[in-house]
mmCIF file of C-alpha atoms in Angstrom:
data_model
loop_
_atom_site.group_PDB
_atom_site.id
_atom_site.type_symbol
_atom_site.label_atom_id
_atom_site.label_comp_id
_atom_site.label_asym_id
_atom_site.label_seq_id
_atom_site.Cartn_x
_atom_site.Cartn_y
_atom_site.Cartn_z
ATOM 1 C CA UNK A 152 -6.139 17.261 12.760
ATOM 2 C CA UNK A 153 -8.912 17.405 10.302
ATOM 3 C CA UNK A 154 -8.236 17.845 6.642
ATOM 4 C CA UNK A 155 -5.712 15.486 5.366
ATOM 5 C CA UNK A 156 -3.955 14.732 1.774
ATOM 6 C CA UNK A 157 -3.616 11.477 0.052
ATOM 7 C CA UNK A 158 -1.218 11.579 -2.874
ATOM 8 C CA UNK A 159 -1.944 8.851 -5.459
ATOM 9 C CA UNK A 160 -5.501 7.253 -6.242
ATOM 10 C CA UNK A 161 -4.123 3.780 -6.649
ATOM 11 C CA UNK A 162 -4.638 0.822 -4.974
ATOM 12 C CA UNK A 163 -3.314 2.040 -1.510
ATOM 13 C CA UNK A 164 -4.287 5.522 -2.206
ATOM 14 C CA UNK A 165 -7.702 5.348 -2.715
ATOM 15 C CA UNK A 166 -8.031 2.799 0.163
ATOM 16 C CA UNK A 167 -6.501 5.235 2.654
ATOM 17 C CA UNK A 168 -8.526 8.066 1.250
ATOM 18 C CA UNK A 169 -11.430 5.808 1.899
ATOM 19 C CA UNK A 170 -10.330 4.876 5.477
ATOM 20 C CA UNK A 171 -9.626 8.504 6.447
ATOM 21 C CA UNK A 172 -13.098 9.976 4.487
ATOM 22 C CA UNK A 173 -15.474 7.243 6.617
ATOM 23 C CA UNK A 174 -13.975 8.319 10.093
ATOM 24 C CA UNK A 175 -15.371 11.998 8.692
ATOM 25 C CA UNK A 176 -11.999 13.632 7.698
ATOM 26 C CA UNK A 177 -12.048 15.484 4.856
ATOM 27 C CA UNK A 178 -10.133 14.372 2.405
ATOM 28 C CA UNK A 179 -8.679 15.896 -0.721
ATOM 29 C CA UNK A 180 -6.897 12.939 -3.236
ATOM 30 C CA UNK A 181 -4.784 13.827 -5.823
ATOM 31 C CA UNK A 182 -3.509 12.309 -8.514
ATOM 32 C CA UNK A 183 -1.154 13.926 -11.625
ATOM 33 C CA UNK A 184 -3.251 11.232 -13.774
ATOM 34 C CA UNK A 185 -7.065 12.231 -14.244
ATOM 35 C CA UNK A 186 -8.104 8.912 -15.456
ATOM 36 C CA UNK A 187 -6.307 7.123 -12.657
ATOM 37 C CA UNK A 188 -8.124 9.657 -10.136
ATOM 38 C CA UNK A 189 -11.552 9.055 -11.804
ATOM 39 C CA UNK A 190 -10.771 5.190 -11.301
ATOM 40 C CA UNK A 191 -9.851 5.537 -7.568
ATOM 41 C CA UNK A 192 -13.063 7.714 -6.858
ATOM 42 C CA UNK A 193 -14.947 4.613 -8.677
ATOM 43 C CA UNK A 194 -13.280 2.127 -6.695
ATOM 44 C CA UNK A 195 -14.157 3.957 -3.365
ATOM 45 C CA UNK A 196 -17.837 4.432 -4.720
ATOM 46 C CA UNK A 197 -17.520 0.733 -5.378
ATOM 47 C CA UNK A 198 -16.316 -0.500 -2.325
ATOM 48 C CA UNK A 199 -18.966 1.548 -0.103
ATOM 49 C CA UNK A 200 -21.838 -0.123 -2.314
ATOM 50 C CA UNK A 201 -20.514 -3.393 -1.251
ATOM 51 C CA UNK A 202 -20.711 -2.510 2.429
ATOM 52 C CA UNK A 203 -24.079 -1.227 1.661
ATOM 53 C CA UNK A 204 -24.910 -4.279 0.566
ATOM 54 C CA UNK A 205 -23.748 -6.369 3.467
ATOM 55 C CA UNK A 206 -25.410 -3.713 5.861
ATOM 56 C CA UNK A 207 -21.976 -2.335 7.364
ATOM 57 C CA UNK A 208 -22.905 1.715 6.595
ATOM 58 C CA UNK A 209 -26.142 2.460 5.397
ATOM 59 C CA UNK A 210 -26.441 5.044 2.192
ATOM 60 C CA UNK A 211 -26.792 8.412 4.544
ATOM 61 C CA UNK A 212 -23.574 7.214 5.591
ATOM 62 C CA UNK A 213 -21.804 5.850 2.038
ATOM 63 C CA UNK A 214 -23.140 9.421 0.841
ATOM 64 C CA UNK A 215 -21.597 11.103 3.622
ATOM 65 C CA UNK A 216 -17.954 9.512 2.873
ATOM 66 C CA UNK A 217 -18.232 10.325 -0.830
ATOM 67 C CA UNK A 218 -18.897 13.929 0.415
ATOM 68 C CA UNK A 219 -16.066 14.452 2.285
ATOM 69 C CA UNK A 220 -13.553 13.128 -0.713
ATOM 70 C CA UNK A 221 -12.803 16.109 -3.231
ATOM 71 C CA UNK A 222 -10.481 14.990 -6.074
ATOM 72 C CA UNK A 223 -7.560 16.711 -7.671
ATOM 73 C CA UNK A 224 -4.860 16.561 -9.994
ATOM 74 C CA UNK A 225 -2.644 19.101 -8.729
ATOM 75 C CA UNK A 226 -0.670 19.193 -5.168
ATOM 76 C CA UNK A 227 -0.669 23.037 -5.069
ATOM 77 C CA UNK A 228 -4.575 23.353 -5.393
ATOM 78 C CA UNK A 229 -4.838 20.504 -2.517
ATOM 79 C CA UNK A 230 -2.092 21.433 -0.100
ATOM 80 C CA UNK A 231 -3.605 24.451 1.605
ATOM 81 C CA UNK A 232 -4.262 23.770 5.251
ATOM 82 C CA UNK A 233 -3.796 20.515 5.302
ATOM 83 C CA UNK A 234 -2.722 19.152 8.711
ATOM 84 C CA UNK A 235 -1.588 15.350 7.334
ATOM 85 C CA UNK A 236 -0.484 14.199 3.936
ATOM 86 C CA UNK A 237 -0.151 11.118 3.227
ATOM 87 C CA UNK A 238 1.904 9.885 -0.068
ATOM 88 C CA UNK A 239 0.865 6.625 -1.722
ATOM 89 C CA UNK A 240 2.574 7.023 -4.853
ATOM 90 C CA UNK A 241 4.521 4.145 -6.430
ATOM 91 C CA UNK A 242 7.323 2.290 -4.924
ATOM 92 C CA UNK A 243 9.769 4.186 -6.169
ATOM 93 C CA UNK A 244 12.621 6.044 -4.012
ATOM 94 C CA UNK A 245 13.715 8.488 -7.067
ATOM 95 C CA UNK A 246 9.827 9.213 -7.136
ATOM 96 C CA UNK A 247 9.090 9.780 -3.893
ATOM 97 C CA UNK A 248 12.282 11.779 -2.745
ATOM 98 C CA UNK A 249 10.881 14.028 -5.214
ATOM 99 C CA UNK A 250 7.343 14.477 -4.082
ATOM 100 C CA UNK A 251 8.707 15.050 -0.810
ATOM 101 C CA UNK A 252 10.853 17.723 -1.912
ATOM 102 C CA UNK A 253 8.045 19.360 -3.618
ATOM 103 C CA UNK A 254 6.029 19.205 -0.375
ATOM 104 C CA UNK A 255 8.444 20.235 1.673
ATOM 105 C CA UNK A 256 8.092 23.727 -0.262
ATOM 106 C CA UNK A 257 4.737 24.402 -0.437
ATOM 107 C CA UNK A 258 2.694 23.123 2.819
ATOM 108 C CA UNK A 259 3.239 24.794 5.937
ATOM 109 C CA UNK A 260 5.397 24.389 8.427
ATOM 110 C CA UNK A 261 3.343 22.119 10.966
ATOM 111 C CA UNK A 262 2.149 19.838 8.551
ATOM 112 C CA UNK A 263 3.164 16.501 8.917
ATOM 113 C CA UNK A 264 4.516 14.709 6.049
ATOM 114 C CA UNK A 265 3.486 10.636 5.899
ATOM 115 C CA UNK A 266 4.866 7.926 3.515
ATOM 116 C CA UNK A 267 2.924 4.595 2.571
ATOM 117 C CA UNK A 268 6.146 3.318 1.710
ATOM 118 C CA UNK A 269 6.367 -0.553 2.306
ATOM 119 C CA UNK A 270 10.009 -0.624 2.311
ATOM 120 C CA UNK A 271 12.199 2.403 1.480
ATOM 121 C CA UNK A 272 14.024 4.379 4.705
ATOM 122 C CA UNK A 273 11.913 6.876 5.979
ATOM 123 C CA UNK A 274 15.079 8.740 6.947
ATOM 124 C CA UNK A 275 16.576 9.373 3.539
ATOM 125 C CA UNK A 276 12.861 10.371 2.456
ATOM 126 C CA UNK A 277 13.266 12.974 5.338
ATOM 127 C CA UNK A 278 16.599 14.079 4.724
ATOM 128 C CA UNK A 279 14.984 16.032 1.411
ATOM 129 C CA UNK A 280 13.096 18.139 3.630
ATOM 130 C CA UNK A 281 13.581 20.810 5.764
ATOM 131 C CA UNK A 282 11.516 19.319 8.318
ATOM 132 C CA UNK A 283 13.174 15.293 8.915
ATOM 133 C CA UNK A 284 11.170 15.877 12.317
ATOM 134 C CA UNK A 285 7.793 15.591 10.869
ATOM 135 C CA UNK A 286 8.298 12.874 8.621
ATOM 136 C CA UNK A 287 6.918 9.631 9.578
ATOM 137 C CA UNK A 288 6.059 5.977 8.223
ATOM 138 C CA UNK A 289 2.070 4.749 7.676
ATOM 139 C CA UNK A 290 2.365 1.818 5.939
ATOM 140 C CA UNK A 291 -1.305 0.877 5.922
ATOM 141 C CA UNK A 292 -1.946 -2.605 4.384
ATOM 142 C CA UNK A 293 -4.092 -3.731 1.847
ATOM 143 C CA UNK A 294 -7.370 -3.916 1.151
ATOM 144 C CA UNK A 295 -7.064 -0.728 4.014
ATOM 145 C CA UNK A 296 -10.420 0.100 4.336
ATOM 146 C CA UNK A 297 -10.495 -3.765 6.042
ATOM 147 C CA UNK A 298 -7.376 -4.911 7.173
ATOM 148 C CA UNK A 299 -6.399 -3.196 10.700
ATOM 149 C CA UNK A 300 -2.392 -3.300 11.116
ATOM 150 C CA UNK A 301 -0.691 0.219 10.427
ATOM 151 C CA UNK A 302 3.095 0.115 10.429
ATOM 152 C CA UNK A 303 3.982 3.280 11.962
ATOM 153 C CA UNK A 304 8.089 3.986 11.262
ATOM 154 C CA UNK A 305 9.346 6.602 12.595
ATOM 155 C CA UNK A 306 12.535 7.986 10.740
ATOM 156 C CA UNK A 307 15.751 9.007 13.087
ATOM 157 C CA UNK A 308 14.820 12.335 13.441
ATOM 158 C CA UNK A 309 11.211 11.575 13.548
ATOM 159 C CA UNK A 310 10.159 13.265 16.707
ATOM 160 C CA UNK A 311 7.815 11.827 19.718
ATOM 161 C CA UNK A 312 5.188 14.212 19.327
ATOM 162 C CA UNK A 313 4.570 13.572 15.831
ATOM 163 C CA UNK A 314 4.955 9.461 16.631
ATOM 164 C CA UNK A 315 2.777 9.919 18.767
ATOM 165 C CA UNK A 316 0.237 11.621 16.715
ATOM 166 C CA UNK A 317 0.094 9.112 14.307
ATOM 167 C CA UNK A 318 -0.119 6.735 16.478
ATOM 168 C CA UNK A 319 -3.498 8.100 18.541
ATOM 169 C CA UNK A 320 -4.487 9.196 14.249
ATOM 170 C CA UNK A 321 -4.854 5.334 13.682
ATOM 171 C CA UNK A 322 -6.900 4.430 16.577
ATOM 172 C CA UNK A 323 -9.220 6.846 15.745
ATOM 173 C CA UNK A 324 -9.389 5.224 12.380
ATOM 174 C CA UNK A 325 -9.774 2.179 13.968
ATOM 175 C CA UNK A 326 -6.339 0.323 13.030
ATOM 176 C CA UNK A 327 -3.773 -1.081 15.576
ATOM 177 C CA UNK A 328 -0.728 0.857 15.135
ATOM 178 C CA UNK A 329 1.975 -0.899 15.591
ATOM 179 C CA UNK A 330 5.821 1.334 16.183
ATOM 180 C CA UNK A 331 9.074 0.014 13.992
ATOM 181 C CA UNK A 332 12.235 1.360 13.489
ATOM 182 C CA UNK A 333 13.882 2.473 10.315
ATOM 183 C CA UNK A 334 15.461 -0.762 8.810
ATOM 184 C CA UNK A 335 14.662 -1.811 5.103
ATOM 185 C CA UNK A 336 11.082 -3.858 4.626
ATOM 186 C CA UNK A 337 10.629 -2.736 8.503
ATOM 187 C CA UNK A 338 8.502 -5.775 10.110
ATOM 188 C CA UNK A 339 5.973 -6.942 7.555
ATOM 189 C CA UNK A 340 7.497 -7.235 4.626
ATOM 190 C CA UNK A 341 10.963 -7.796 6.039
ATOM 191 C CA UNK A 342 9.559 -11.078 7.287
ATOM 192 C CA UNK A 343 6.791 -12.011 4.586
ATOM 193 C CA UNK A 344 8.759 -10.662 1.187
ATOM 194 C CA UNK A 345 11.890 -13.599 1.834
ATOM 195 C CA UNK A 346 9.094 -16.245 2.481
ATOM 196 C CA UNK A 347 7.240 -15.211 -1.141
ATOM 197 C CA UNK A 348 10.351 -15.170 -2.611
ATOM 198 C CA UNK A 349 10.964 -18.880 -1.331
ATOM 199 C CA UNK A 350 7.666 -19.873 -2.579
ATOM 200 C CA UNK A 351 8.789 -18.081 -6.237
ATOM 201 C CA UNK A 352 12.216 -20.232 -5.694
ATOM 202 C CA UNK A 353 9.931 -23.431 -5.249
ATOM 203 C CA UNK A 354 8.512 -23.500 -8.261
ATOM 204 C CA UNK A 355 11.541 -22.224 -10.163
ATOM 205 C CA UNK A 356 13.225 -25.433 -9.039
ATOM 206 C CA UNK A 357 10.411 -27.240 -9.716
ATOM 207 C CA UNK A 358 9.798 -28.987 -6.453
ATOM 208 C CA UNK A 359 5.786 -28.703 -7.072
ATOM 209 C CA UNK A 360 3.552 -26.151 -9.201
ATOM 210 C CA UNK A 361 1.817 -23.288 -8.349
ATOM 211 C CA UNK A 362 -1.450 -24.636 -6.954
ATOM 212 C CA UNK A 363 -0.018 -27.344 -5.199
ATOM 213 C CA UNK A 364 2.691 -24.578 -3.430
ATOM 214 C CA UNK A 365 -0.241 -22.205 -2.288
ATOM 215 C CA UNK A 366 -2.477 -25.568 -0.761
ATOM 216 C CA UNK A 367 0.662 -26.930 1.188
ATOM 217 C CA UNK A 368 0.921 -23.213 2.484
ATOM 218 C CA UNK A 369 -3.010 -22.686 2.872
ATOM 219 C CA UNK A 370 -3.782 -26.406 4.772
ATOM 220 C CA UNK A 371 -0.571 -26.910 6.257
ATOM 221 C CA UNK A 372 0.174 -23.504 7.540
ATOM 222 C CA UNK A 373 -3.204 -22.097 7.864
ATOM 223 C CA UNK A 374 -2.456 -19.400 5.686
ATOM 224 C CA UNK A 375 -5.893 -17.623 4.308
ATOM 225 C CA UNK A 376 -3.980 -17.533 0.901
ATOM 226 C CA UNK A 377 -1.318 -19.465 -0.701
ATOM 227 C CA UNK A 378 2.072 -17.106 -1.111
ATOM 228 C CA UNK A 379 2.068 -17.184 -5.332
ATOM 229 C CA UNK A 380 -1.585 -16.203 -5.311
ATOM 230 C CA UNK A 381 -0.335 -13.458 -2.649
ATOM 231 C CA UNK A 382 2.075 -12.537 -4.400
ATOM 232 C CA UNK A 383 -0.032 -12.154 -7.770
ATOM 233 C CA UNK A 384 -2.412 -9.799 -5.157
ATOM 234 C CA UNK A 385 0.560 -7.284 -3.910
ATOM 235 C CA UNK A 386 1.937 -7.024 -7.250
ATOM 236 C CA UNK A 387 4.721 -8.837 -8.576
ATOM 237 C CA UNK A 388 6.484 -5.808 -9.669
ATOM 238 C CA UNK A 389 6.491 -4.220 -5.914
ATOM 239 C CA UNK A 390 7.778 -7.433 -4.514
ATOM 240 C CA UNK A 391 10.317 -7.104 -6.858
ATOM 241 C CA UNK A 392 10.760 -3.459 -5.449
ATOM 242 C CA UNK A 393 10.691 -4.520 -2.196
ATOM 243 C CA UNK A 394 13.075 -7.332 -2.172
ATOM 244 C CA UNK A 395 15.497 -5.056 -4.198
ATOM 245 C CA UNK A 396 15.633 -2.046 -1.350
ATOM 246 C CA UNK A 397 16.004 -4.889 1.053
ATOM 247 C CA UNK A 398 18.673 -6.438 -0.929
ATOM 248 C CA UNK A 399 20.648 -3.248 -1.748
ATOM 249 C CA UNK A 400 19.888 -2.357 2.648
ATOM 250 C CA UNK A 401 21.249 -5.061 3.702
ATOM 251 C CA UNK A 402 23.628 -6.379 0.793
ATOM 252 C CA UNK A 403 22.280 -9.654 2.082
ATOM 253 C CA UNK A 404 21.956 -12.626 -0.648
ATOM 254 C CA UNK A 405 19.091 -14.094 1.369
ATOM 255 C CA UNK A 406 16.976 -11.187 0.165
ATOM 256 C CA UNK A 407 18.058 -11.561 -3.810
ATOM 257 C CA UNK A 408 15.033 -11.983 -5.768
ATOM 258 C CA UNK A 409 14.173 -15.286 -7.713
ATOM 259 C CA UNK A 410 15.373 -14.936 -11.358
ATOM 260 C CA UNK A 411 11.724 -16.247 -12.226
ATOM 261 C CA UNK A 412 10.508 -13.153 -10.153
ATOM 262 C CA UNK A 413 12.834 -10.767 -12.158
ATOM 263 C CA UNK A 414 11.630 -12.508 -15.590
ATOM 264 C CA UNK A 415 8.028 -12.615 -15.103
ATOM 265 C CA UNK A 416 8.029 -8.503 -14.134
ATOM 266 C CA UNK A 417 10.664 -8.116 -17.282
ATOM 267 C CA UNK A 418 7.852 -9.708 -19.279
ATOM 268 C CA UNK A 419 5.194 -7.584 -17.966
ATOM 269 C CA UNK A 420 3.123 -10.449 -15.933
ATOM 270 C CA UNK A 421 2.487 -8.475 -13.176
ATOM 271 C CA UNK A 422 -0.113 -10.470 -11.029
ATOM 272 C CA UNK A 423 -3.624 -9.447 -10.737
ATOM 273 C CA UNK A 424 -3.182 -5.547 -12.048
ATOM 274 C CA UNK A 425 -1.869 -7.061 -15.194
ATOM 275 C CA UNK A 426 -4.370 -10.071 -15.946
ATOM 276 C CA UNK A 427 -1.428 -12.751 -15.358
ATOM 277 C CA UNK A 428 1.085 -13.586 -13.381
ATOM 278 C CA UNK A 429 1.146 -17.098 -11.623
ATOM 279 C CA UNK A 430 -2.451 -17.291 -11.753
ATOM 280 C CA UNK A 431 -4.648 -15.949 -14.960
ATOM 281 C CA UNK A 432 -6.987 -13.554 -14.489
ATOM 282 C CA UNK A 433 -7.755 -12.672 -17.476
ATOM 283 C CA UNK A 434 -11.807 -11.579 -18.599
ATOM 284 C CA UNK A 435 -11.652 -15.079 -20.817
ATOM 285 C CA UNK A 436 -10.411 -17.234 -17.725
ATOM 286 C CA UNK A 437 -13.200 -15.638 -15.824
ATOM 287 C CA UNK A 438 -15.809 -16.566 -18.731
ATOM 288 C CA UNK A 439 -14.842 -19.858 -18.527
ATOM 289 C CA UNK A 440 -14.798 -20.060 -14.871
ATOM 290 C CA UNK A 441 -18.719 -18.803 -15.471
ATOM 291 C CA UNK A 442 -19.366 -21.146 -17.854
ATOM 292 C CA UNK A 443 -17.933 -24.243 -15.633
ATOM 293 C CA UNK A 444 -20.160 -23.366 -13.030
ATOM 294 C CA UNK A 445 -23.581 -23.100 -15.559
ATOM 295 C CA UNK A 446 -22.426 -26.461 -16.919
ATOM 296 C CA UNK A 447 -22.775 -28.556 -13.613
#
């Protein structure tokens, strides 16, 4: 298994492209969206600079990974002999039951077909193919270039030799696969999405305010970031994705989503991809943040 597709050059797309380029795969990413391709290549090129800069590759290396990344905007062009593709598109089921249908068609027959999906059944995704045995779960997390953990869900007709594939695949990418079953949010986000969500309900009650909810969380639980802030990070509008499958899986009202949550994506504050959402991140919040700091 050498030449693998990522489709989508967003956050998660580009990241696994990354991944998959610096363990010497080559690596074709495609995205429909040229300016959203050119902006994943730039964050890739980014992101190697920085571990240039903390000496973690050196430039033969960075140069090397950039090398082995071609970019495309069209899945014909990029599907030919490709062993692995993975799809990183948006959270969306209607979405990616169609890309799968449309791969299903064109790449061969022993190519395996991988979702990124965070929450949405891998066996409905692999009932719109011809080939349910060959469709599998990665659900890398993010930033993926750093974090280790790969979710690896294997669908009910997901076969043993393709589990197993993917599961040797991330080793040699050096993650720690971890194997779930098909259930809605699987592990990670079946436990951490109700727990944001809780957070969201917090404030909405008004027990305390944002910053004071993420430093209970951050010094009392020893969590490396508060949940609102995490939450702003993710993407407000895929938690509210997430919680929705979840909520429509298991027609649970534990895993409704927090009328503020549903608001705040209505009004377009979207977290950190947006400039807002419980935190500002706007460029004039970070010139005064700059300014603060000259001032002392």
């Amino acid at each position: 298994m050498k030449n693998i597709v990522v489709i989508g050059a967003g956050t998660m797309g580009n990241g696994i492209a990354h991944t998959f380029a610096q363990c010497n795969f080559n690596v074709k990413l495609v995205d429909i969206n040229q300016v959203s391709l050119d902006k994943g290549l730039a964050t890739i090129a980014k992101n190697l600079d920085r571990m240039v800069a903390k000496e973690k590759i050196t430039e033969a290396e960075k140069a090397q990974t950039l090398n082995n990344i071609t970019g495309l905007t069209t899945i014909d062009e990029a599907i030919k002999n490709a062993h692995l593709v993975v799809e990183a598109a948006t959270e969306n089921v209607d979405l990616k039951l169609k890309i799968f249908k449309q791969l299903d068609g064109i790449c061969n027959d022993d190519t395996i077909l991988a979702t990124n999906t965070s929450s949405i059944s891998i066996t409905e995704i692999a009932a719109v193919t011809n080939r349910p045995d060959k469709v599998i779960g990665m659900h890398f997390m993010n930033p993926v270039p750093i974090m280790k953990l790969v979710e690896v869900i294997r669908g009910y007709n997901t076969s043993n030799h393709v589990t197993n594939t993917i599961m040797q695949l991330s080793k040699t990418l050096g993650k720690v696969p971890v194997e779930v079953n098909d259930y809605p949010g699987f592990v990670a986000n079946r436990i951490l999405m109700p727990m944001l969500n809780e957070a969201i309900e917090t404030l909405y009650n008004g027990v305390a305010g944002v910053e004071e909810i993420d430093t209970v969380m951050k010094l009392g639980m020893a969590h490396p970031m508060g949940p609102l802030q995490l939450a702003d990070f993710i993407g407000l509008d895929v938690c509210l994705s997430i919680l929705n499958v979840m909520y429509n899986g298991f027609k649970n009202p534990k895993y409704a989503p927090c009328p503020l949550l549903v608001n705040m994506v209505r009004a377009g504050k979207l977290g950190v991809k947006s400039g807002e959402g419980f935190y500002d991140y706007s460029e004039s919040k970070k010139a005064e943040k700059v300014s603060a700091q000259f001032s002392k």
